[in-house]
Amino acid sequence: MTEAPTDTLSGRVAAAEAARSPWRDVWDQFRHHRGAMFGVWVLGLILLVVLAGPWIWHLDPTKSDILARNKPASWAHPLGSDHLGRDLLARMMAGGRISLAVGVTAMVLSILLGTLIGALSGYFRKIDTLLMRITDLFLALPLLPLLLLMMTLFRDPLAKTFGPEGGIFILIVGGIALTSWMHTARIVRGEVLVVKEREFVLAARSIGTPPHRIITRHILPNVLSPVMVSATLGIASAIITESALSFLGLGFPPDFPTWGRLLFDAMERIQLYPWQVILPGIAISLTVLSVNYIGNGLRDALDPRIRGR
Amino acid sequence: MFNYTLRSLAIAIPTLLIISLVIFLLLEAAPGDPLGEVPLTVPPEVKEKMRTALGLDAAWYIRYLLWLKQFFWIEPLHLVDRIFGTGYAQGMQRVISFQSRLPVMDVIAERIPQTLVVVGMAYLLGVLIAVPIGILQAYRQYGLFDQVGSFVAMIGFSVPTFFTGTLLIIIFAIKLHWFPSVYDTTLRVTDWSSFWAQVRQMTLPVAVLALANASQFSSYMRASMLDNLGQDYVRTARAKGMSERVVVLVHVLRNSLIAVVTVIALGIPGIFGGAIITEQVFKVNGLGQQLISSIHANDLPMVMTLTFIFAILIILFNLIADILYGLLDPRIRYD
């Protein structure tokens, strides 16, 4: 592109346009989305506190101090302490790490599964009907009841093999991924069906590129934008699902707290110490809100029909 | 249209069968033992007899077929007997709960009113709030009302219902004492004071669910109105000199509702699932709460039947949404 003749006016315009990468356009659009920028800042702040916080705040989230039970906020415990005298700031940071790890891991698994099924289904006509039938079947399943069921049924055997923490993590992440890949699969399939008819795919096929490489090198990069949006919104819904499971008492064990579990534990003392309930609730809500705003901003920025308006 | 409906029904039946098999096998693969709660002092041969009495010693496919027969044949027959006073289902084994030793369907019938009253009311209220808000938002797009509305809707579906619920409990039940925090299901509405008590105890759970539903629907309504406001027929209607009121509230609204009505129909099964959490927060003893307590008690027949009923609702309302869409929108032709 840079070797294009630059002496004519149209050539110069083309060169100037080529210098701007499409991602730059996306970023420019994204930057002007007020909600999305709010989301980026808030999420960034939450991530900073949760990830870097423990280096500054050294209290152990599981160490109990019976003399300092249910204390209000003070210099020793900036967010107070819970019914066993454990520091709430340390517990919130520990809980946030797990909540966010669950959200991100579940989203990655769900997107991988959804993209795999969607791409196979869109590219290979032979298995399309079968895979879409399976997708429809999954969409017709009552997901929350099934998730609850999986949590109770497979908690103990998985805890035996992978340890109490690892087992429940695998179970929750796997359960959320298994019950949330369908929309991604449908979106990816739709996009693949359109992209695979384009000329560059035909060109790739005519020089003998094997199907798996056509999918990974030529088709998937072109369906990236809807997948990215779906992934962002997926983190939000995974965090909500995990906290809902924990809230129903079927999530993480109490000595391995997440925000949802902290809220659930504090429910017993809601009359006396409502603050202990509100704190994790605000953390969950702010995280989900900012992730949703980022997702919306991404969707607007990646949509070429809206971009530039 | 008729052919399409028949075809969808024909697909729905095997789908339901597969789903029931999936749920059954999931329960089967579970390591939990329904007799795990029986005290250790019970001798093993008695335990074996109990196992036989519960029908647990048969092979899984026999128990699956038996469940299918009980659910699709005996329970409907029993319902017919109940209504017409006949005796077709006499002496036939119904689906029995391990936990309460009562027929599963009787327990479910006891629980349904609470769920329907709270959840149904919330859904209705959510839709009634969302439609006018969506219309106003779309009519003045990017105006102040639209901005505020979008922000509230965003909060509405970002904040999980268990947190809005607990927040409302803290504010209105604990601090202000305006509403009770626990739903009392033994309350019978007999006079004005008990009716007032019922309204008060329903306020918080209904408010939580209505907010969640309204925020979802208002954004659908807004998007659908915006789609239609830009159409040519709107310009034509204005050019004909129709009043703005007629243009927006008759022409545009009716066309926008087509898409929203199907979304509303699709959401109905979801409310039963979503209500699981709200019922837990406010201790409403509806279907969702029953499901959770049965899961904890390893009550396999109850869990199986309840989950399957949720699946039936989903498939049924998907079908209804499909058909409604075809009926309402003359541009959609399925044949």
XYZ file of C-alpha atoms in Angstrom:
644
model
C 0.000 0.000 0.000
C 2.801 2.422 0.876
C 4.305 1.997 -2.599
C 1.140 3.458 -4.109
C 1.765 6.484 -6.304
C 1.589 9.474 -4.021
C 1.804 12.225 -6.594
C -1.893 12.178 -7.443
C -4.469 13.448 -4.999
C -6.393 10.181 -4.808
C -3.151 8.322 -4.197
C -2.283 10.567 -1.305
C -5.728 10.096 0.238
C -5.382 6.331 -0.111
C -1.960 6.399 1.573
C -3.268 8.492 4.456
C -6.156 6.086 4.956
C -3.881 3.055 4.813
C -1.761 4.491 7.591
C -4.722 4.386 9.955
C -5.218 0.855 11.173
C -8.818 -0.221 11.688
C -8.074 -0.805 15.385
C -7.169 2.838 15.696
C -10.658 3.745 14.408
C -12.209 1.363 16.881
C -10.218 2.906 19.711
C -11.173 6.426 18.643
C -14.823 5.480 18.677
C -14.489 3.578 21.946
C -12.760 6.520 23.640
C -15.751 8.748 22.990
C -18.220 6.333 24.536
C -18.740 7.835 27.967
C -20.153 4.684 29.548
C -17.331 2.544 28.199
C -14.660 4.878 29.525
C -16.386 4.906 32.915
C -16.321 1.093 32.756
C -12.622 0.988 31.891
C -11.696 3.282 34.789
C -13.849 1.550 37.374
C -12.833 -1.931 36.318
C -9.205 -0.867 36.195
C -9.469 0.480 39.732
C -11.157 -2.695 40.980
C -8.513 -4.847 39.286
C -5.742 -2.725 40.795
C -7.120 -2.993 44.320
C -7.857 -6.690 44.035
C -4.592 -7.738 42.369
C -2.074 -5.326 43.860
C -3.866 -4.711 47.152
C -2.435 -7.720 49.019
C 1.110 -6.367 48.561
C 0.157 -3.294 50.559
C -2.439 -4.810 52.878
C -0.772 -7.771 54.549
C -3.545 -9.093 56.816
C -4.463 -12.727 56.210
C -8.103 -12.984 54.988
C -8.615 -16.273 56.866
C -6.990 -15.262 60.182
C -9.663 -14.752 62.810
C -9.412 -12.500 65.824
C -12.135 -13.361 68.316
C -11.628 -10.135 70.266
C -12.323 -7.958 67.226
C -15.629 -9.412 65.994
C -18.060 -7.416 63.848
C -16.048 -4.261 64.338
C -17.038 -1.137 62.390
C -14.521 0.555 60.118
C -11.341 1.658 61.871
C -7.658 2.139 61.074
C -6.929 -1.490 61.932
C -9.788 -2.701 59.719
C -10.714 -0.043 57.118
C -13.842 -1.953 56.107
C -14.510 -3.487 59.529
C -14.330 -7.150 60.460
C -16.753 -10.067 60.191
C -18.335 -12.369 62.781
C -15.068 -14.267 63.322
C -12.998 -11.112 63.471
C -11.524 -11.589 60.002
C -10.482 -8.420 58.217
C -13.096 -7.506 55.607
C -10.753 -5.539 53.376
C -8.453 -8.546 53.046
C -11.449 -10.831 52.494
C -12.907 -8.534 49.851
C -9.594 -8.524 47.993
C -9.264 -12.295 48.217
C -12.906 -12.727 47.182
C -12.526 -10.379 44.258
C -9.550 -12.316 42.930
C -11.580 -15.521 42.892
C -14.740 -13.901 41.538
C -12.842 -12.279 38.697
C -10.802 -15.419 38.023
C -14.022 -17.428 37.792
C -15.579 -14.837 35.488
C -12.610 -14.689 33.127
C -11.895 -18.433 33.052
C -15.533 -19.349 32.528
C -15.799 -16.772 29.749
C -12.656 -18.090 28.005
C -13.924 -21.677 28.141
C -17.388 -20.683 27.010
C -16.033 -18.614 24.105
C -13.671 -21.415 23.032
C -16.485 -23.951 23.063
C -18.927 -21.596 21.352
C -16.443 -20.559 18.681
C -15.422 -24.158 18.008
C -18.992 -25.339 17.593
C -20.053 -22.248 15.684
C -17.100 -22.417 13.285
C -17.493 -26.159 12.643
C -21.208 -25.743 12.167
C -20.871 -22.807 9.804
C -18.026 -24.236 7.755
C -18.959 -27.892 7.372
C -22.461 -28.239 6.006
C -22.614 -31.953 6.876
C -22.542 -31.476 10.639
C -24.379 -28.140 10.642
C -27.839 -29.559 11.306
C -26.644 -31.866 14.059
C -24.634 -29.168 15.860
C -27.431 -26.619 15.609
C -29.907 -29.154 16.958
C -27.610 -29.671 19.938
C -27.364 -25.902 20.389
C -31.158 -25.574 20.318
C -31.412 -28.400 22.811
C -29.034 -26.628 25.185
C -31.003 -23.406 24.784
C -34.141 -25.266 25.827
C -32.553 -26.633 29.006
C -33.532 -24.989 32.292
C -30.029 -23.709 32.968
C -30.123 -22.417 36.528
C -31.800 -25.552 37.947
C -29.319 -27.739 36.075
C -26.383 -25.697 37.326
C -27.637 -26.001 40.895
C -28.007 -29.720 40.357
C -24.481 -30.081 38.993
C -23.097 -28.143 41.938
C -24.628 -30.434 44.543
C -24.098 -33.693 42.670
C -20.470 -33.360 41.631
C -19.089 -31.247 44.442
C -17.721 -34.085 46.565
C -16.172 -36.325 43.893
C -14.392 -33.360 42.280
C -13.241 -32.086 45.665
C -11.716 -35.495 46.323
C -9.666 -35.497 43.118
C -8.651 -31.845 42.884
C -8.803 -30.675 46.498
C -11.688 -28.681 47.979
C -10.737 -25.417 46.287
C -9.554 -26.684 42.923
C -12.510 -29.047 42.653
C -15.150 -26.400 43.225
C -13.344 -23.980 40.912
C -13.309 -26.531 38.095
C -16.920 -27.415 38.762
C -18.214 -23.837 38.743
C -16.137 -22.700 35.799
C -16.997 -25.820 33.813
C -20.669 -25.586 34.710
C -20.949 -21.945 33.686
C -19.053 -22.582 30.439
C -21.212 -25.600 29.589
C -24.392 -23.603 30.045
C -23.411 -20.368 28.305
C -21.680 -21.187 24.997
C -24.820 -21.331 22.843
C -25.203 -17.670 21.934
C -21.553 -17.393 20.898
C -21.939 -20.509 18.773
C -24.945 -19.028 16.969
C -23.252 -15.682 16.373
C -20.048 -17.327 15.098
C -21.970 -19.690 12.840
C -23.886 -16.801 11.289
C -20.693 -14.865 10.636
C -18.832 -17.888 9.285
C -21.662 -18.613 6.852
C -21.221 -15.114 5.403
C -17.403 -14.953 5.450
C -16.799 -18.357 3.891
C -18.486 -17.239 0.664
C -16.092 -14.322 0.219
C -13.423 -14.282 -2.498
C -10.370 -14.496 -0.263
C -11.610 -17.760 1.186
C -12.162 -19.071 -2.316
C -8.627 -17.938 -3.191
C -7.206 -19.670 -0.129
C -9.079 -22.838 -0.978
C -7.965 -22.742 -4.611
C -4.290 -22.797 -3.610
C -4.995 -25.895 -1.551
C -5.231 -24.574 2.010
C -6.593 -27.295 4.277
C -9.939 -26.522 5.976
C -8.530 -26.167 9.488
C -6.103 -23.521 8.305
C -8.782 -21.685 6.335
C -10.849 -21.529 9.507
C -8.070 -20.452 11.846
C -6.153 -18.119 9.504
C -8.810 -16.649 7.255
C -12.239 -16.979 8.784
C -11.791 -16.604 12.534
C -9.899 -13.273 12.382
C -12.867 -11.907 10.461
C -15.433 -12.967 13.047
C -13.331 -11.606 15.891
C -15.366 -8.485 16.647
C -18.728 -10.075 17.565
C -16.824 -12.684 19.582
C -15.022 -9.970 21.516
C -18.295 -8.290 22.417
C -19.810 -11.593 23.385
C -16.735 -12.375 25.495
C -16.927 -9.112 27.415
C -20.603 -9.535 28.196
C -19.822 -13.174 29.039
C -17.520 -12.142 31.890
C -20.359 -10.121 33.418
C -22.879 -12.918 33.241
C -20.345 -15.472 34.541
C -19.642 -13.285 37.586
C -23.380 -12.918 38.221
C -23.964 -16.668 37.859
C -21.113 -17.537 40.211
C -22.271 -15.083 42.842
C -25.854 -16.316 42.514
C -24.681 -19.901 43.074
C -22.633 -18.807 46.068
C -25.607 -16.816 47.317
C -27.762 -19.940 47.199
C -25.113 -21.684 49.297
C -23.991 -23.917 46.430
C -20.847 -22.107 45.404
C -17.441 -21.786 47.013
C -16.852 -22.964 50.608
C -16.687 -20.249 53.318
C -12.922 -20.414 53.871
C -12.379 -19.791 50.164
C -14.628 -16.765 49.802
C -15.905 -15.017 46.700
C -17.940 -11.826 46.735
C -21.131 -13.858 46.403
C -20.139 -16.099 49.293
C -19.234 -13.109 51.507
C -22.687 -11.681 50.846
C -24.326 -15.029 51.609
C -22.398 -15.420 54.871
C -23.319 -11.926 56.013
C -27.040 -12.508 55.324
C -27.515 -14.104 58.757
C -26.451 -10.878 60.449
C -28.178 -8.520 58.034
C -30.251 -6.986 60.868
C -27.243 -5.974 62.942
C -24.457 -5.476 60.430
C -26.013 -4.574 57.064
C -22.689 -3.091 55.981
C -21.172 -6.578 55.665
C -23.877 -7.440 53.107
C -23.747 -4.180 51.186
C -19.974 -4.203 50.652
C -19.638 -7.363 48.540
C -22.911 -6.511 46.809
C -21.543 -3.167 45.681
C -18.335 -4.841 44.512
C -20.260 -7.350 42.369
C -22.615 -4.709 40.999
C -19.873 -2.226 40.116
C -17.789 -4.889 38.401
C -20.704 -6.210 36.375
C -21.900 -2.700 35.522
C -18.486 -1.601 34.278
C -17.956 -4.814 32.293
C -21.380 -4.396 30.690
C -20.606 -0.786 29.779
C -17.286 -1.836 28.243
C -19.144 -4.493 26.257
C -21.654 -1.955 24.979
C -18.908 0.473 24.070
C -17.008 -2.271 22.236
C -20.135 -3.261 20.331
C -20.717 0.299 19.193
C -17.045 0.833 18.362
C -16.714 -2.414 16.405
C -19.904 -1.877 14.405
C -18.831 -0.155 11.178
C -22.376 1.054 10.606
C -22.325 3.101 13.788
C -18.632 4.025 13.731
C -17.856 7.541 12.579
C -21.257 8.857 13.525
C -48.980 -21.445 9.494
C -50.887 -24.490 10.633
C -48.338 -26.787 9.007
C -45.540 -24.871 10.634
C -47.149 -25.225 14.049
C -47.569 -28.956 13.553
C -43.966 -29.305 12.453
C -42.678 -27.383 15.459
C -44.778 -29.528 17.751
C -43.337 -32.631 16.122
C -39.831 -31.368 16.843
C -40.711 -30.307 20.385
C -41.680 -33.802 21.495
C -38.357 -35.560 20.800
C -36.557 -32.517 22.190
C -38.473 -32.872 25.425
C -37.755 -36.597 25.562
C -34.034 -36.000 25.086
C -34.045 -33.300 27.754
C -35.810 -35.590 30.205
C -33.221 -38.270 29.460
C -30.375 -35.796 29.981
C -31.767 -34.720 33.359
C -32.379 -38.320 34.355
C -28.879 -39.428 33.414
C -27.369 -36.457 35.213
C -29.196 -37.485 38.357
C -28.185 -41.087 37.719
C -24.492 -40.217 37.398
C -24.674 -38.399 40.694
C -22.819 -40.062 43.536
C -25.386 -39.058 46.160
C -27.507 -41.772 47.760
C -31.174 -40.997 48.432
C -30.936 -43.256 51.471
C -27.902 -41.383 52.781
C -30.084 -39.677 55.398
C -31.282 -42.972 56.867
C -29.658 -43.539 60.304
C -26.750 -46.010 60.501
C -28.640 -48.047 63.122
C -31.020 -49.306 60.419
C -29.869 -52.839 59.532
C -28.647 -53.403 55.953
C -31.423 -55.850 55.033
C -34.070 -53.284 56.026
C -32.205 -50.714 53.993
C -32.272 -53.110 51.033
C -36.043 -53.450 51.439
C -36.435 -49.692 51.546
C -34.409 -49.515 48.357
C -36.766 -51.977 46.678
C -39.789 -50.116 47.987
C -38.476 -46.887 46.470
C -37.879 -48.741 43.199
C -34.144 -48.012 43.286
C -32.968 -51.564 42.562
C -34.207 -51.662 38.961
C -31.933 -50.826 36.037
C -31.800 -47.136 35.120
C -33.646 -47.449 31.800
C -36.515 -49.264 33.487
C -36.786 -46.526 36.076
C -36.596 -43.906 33.311
C -39.413 -45.531 31.355
C -41.413 -45.869 34.551
C -40.940 -42.182 35.261
C -42.013 -41.307 31.713
C -45.121 -43.442 32.139
C -45.893 -41.871 35.492
C -45.356 -38.337 34.237
C -47.076 -38.533 30.868
C -49.811 -41.091 31.579
C -50.641 -41.573 35.247
C -50.381 -37.938 36.358
C -52.688 -36.621 33.584
C -55.103 -39.476 34.335
C -55.041 -38.524 37.964
C -55.794 -34.928 37.028
C -58.781 -36.127 34.975
C -59.967 -38.122 38.009
C -59.604 -35.046 40.201
C -61.664 -32.883 37.862
C -64.415 -35.302 36.804
C -64.492 -37.581 39.836
C -63.685 -40.668 37.752
C -61.414 -43.537 38.816
C -59.060 -44.206 35.886
C -55.857 -43.788 37.871
C -57.011 -45.977 40.757
C -54.222 -48.095 42.160
C -51.566 -46.680 39.840
C -48.252 -45.561 41.336
C -47.770 -41.782 41.041
C -44.422 -39.964 41.196
C -43.668 -39.902 44.923
C -41.268 -37.498 46.598
C -38.528 -39.210 48.671
C -38.549 -36.329 51.098
C -42.203 -35.855 51.994
C -43.610 -39.196 50.778
C -46.349 -37.218 49.048
C -47.098 -37.291 45.335
C -44.736 -34.790 43.691
C -47.523 -33.181 41.724
C -49.533 -32.398 44.858
C -46.565 -30.621 46.413
C -46.004 -28.686 43.193
C -49.691 -27.745 42.982
C -49.421 -26.397 46.519
C -46.418 -24.256 45.615
C -47.527 -22.901 42.247
C -49.924 -20.167 43.519
C -47.200 -18.380 45.516
C -44.807 -18.371 42.580
C -47.468 -17.313 40.114
C -48.807 -14.509 42.290
C -45.423 -12.973 43.068
C -43.615 -13.672 39.822
C -46.590 -13.130 37.565
C -47.417 -9.819 39.198
C -43.802 -8.707 38.885
C -43.711 -9.654 35.209
C -46.937 -7.833 34.466
C -45.792 -4.764 36.349
C -42.404 -4.868 34.624
C -44.042 -4.902 31.191
C -46.496 -2.138 32.131
C -43.627 0.062 33.325
C -41.305 -0.780 30.452
C -43.621 -0.025 27.525
C -44.289 3.674 28.229
C -40.668 4.227 29.280
C -39.380 2.630 26.079
C -41.752 4.773 23.991
C -40.701 8.017 25.652
C -37.004 7.098 25.431
C -37.182 6.350 21.731
C -39.297 9.409 20.943
C -36.709 11.745 22.426
C -33.616 9.719 21.615
C -30.481 10.985 23.417
C -32.653 13.367 25.422
C -32.337 13.671 29.164
C -35.081 11.122 29.827
C -33.452 8.666 27.442
C -30.045 9.056 29.094
C -31.416 8.600 32.593
C -33.627 5.715 31.480
C -30.760 3.894 29.781
C -28.591 4.352 32.843
C -31.266 2.988 35.179
C -31.898 0.069 32.802
C -28.163 -0.670 32.730
C -28.105 -0.726 36.531
C -31.264 -2.841 36.518
C -29.684 -5.657 34.612
C -26.196 -5.341 36.033
C -27.095 -5.477 39.699
C -27.984 -9.071 40.557
C -31.500 -9.556 41.973
C -30.190 -11.042 45.214
C -28.398 -7.774 45.908
C -31.320 -5.471 44.973
C -33.457 -7.725 47.162
C -31.171 -7.519 50.194
C -30.703 -3.786 49.676
C -34.466 -3.243 49.695
C -34.751 -5.419 52.800
C -32.106 -3.344 54.583
C -33.726 -0.036 53.624
C -37.454 -0.748 53.795
C -37.713 -3.642 56.222
C -34.887 -3.126 58.709
C -34.379 0.659 58.762
C -37.833 1.991 57.920
C -40.058 -0.953 58.997
C -42.422 -0.238 56.117
C -42.628 -3.758 54.724
C -41.961 -7.195 56.197
C -38.792 -8.865 54.953
C -40.193 -12.412 55.032
C -43.094 -13.538 52.895
C -45.685 -15.239 55.090
C -47.390 -17.895 52.991
C -49.832 -18.966 55.692
C -51.562 -15.631 55.343
C -55.120 -16.019 54.016
C -56.807 -13.030 52.453
C -60.205 -12.811 54.162
C -60.802 -9.126 54.819
C -59.297 -5.724 54.122
C -56.603 -5.898 56.792
C -55.301 -9.270 55.617
C -55.475 -8.038 52.025
C -53.388 -5.045 53.048
C -50.905 -7.356 54.774
C -50.689 -9.429 51.586
C -50.027 -6.325 49.486
C -47.356 -5.164 51.906
C -45.503 -8.465 51.955
C -45.652 -8.738 48.167
C -44.289 -5.246 47.583
C -40.569 -5.938 48.022
C -40.230 -9.172 46.029
C -42.449 -7.812 43.266
C -40.445 -4.590 43.181
C -37.158 -6.469 42.803
C -38.360 -8.678 39.970
C -40.299 -5.875 38.277
C -37.210 -3.686 38.210
C -35.150 -6.467 36.647
C -37.830 -7.227 34.051
C -38.611 -3.597 33.289
C -34.991 -2.708 32.626
C -34.730 -5.542 30.137
C -37.987 -4.828 28.321
C -37.604 -1.065 28.213
C -34.381 -1.408 26.228
C -36.080 -3.831 23.821
C -39.032 -1.470 23.528
C -36.744 1.475 22.884
C -34.786 -0.367 20.189
C -37.941 -1.597 18.523
C -39.541 1.872 18.540
C -36.358 3.390 17.095
C -36.402 0.823 14.291
C -39.932 1.752 13.394
C -39.704 5.524 13.860
C -37.285 5.723 10.953
C -39.552 3.833 8.561
C -41.181 5.338 5.491
C -44.707 4.738 6.703
C -44.098 7.097 9.596
C -43.215 9.890 7.219
C -46.279 9.056 5.131
C -48.523 9.175 8.174
C -47.099 12.543 9.203
C -47.417 13.833 5.630
C -51.065 12.862 5.631
C -51.463 15.256 8.516
C -52.105 12.775 11.282
C -51.542 14.031 14.755
C -48.242 13.112 16.384
C -50.197 11.202 18.991
C -51.806 8.937 16.420
C -48.546 8.454 14.533
C -46.592 7.375 17.590
C -49.175 5.650 19.718
C -51.113 3.911 16.950
C -48.883 3.365 13.934
C -45.434 3.042 15.434
C -46.411 1.501 18.756
C -48.438 -1.300 17.212
C -45.630 -2.256 14.893
C -42.996 -2.034 17.607
C -44.988 -4.233 19.918
C -44.710 -7.155 17.474
C -41.072 -7.700 18.340
C -41.560 -6.959 22.026
C -44.500 -9.318 22.474
C -42.359 -12.239 21.322
C -39.582 -11.213 23.686
C -42.116 -11.082 26.502
C -43.375 -14.562 25.639
C -39.808 -15.897 25.465
C -39.062 -14.462 28.896
C -41.932 -16.144 30.714
C -40.170 -19.472 31.412
C -37.100 -17.534 32.476
C -39.058 -15.849 35.251
C -39.636 -19.152 36.937
C -35.906 -19.796 36.913
C -35.006 -16.250 37.894
C -37.539 -16.345 40.691
C -35.513 -19.116 42.344
C -33.171 -16.480 43.729
C -35.817 -13.919 44.656
C -37.875 -16.574 46.394
C -34.809 -17.502 48.397
C -34.134 -13.888 49.393
C -37.666 -13.217 50.623
C -38.349 -16.790 51.790
C -41.382 -17.189 49.511
C -42.146 -20.907 49.516
C -42.745 -21.217 45.804
C -41.445 -23.609 43.157
C -37.906 -22.247 43.201
C -37.528 -22.699 46.928
C -38.936 -26.218 46.649
C -36.360 -27.016 43.983
C -33.487 -25.853 46.148
C -34.641 -27.712 49.242
C -35.176 -30.882 47.161
C -31.700 -30.577 45.692
C -30.262 -30.311 49.192
C -32.303 -33.317 50.369
C -31.334 -35.469 47.363
C -35.036 -35.880 46.545
C -34.526 -37.249 43.025
C -38.151 -37.579 41.808
C -38.991 -34.062 42.890
C -35.870 -32.544 41.298
C -36.427 -34.514 38.103
C -40.075 -33.494 37.816
C -39.526 -29.834 38.676
C -36.590 -29.424 36.307
C -38.557 -31.131 33.573
C -41.513 -28.812 34.135
C -39.154 -25.864 33.687
C -37.987 -27.439 30.414
C -41.568 -27.902 29.223
C -42.297 -24.248 29.966
C -39.260 -23.122 27.962
C -40.174 -25.189 24.929
C -43.851 -24.269 25.147
C -43.187 -20.551 25.270
C -40.580 -20.742 22.498
C -43.300 -22.284 20.385
C -45.845 -19.669 21.436
C -43.389 -16.870 20.651
C -42.740 -18.347 17.203
C -46.415 -18.649 16.422
C -47.272 -15.215 17.818
C -44.591 -13.685 15.653
C -46.048 -15.322 12.562
C -49.581 -14.282 13.472
C -48.730 -10.669 14.322
C -46.301 -9.871 11.551
C -47.832 -10.458 8.111
C -44.356 -10.266 6.542
C -43.304 -13.467 8.282
C -44.344 -16.540 6.362
C -43.150 -19.899 7.553
C -44.394 -22.005 4.638
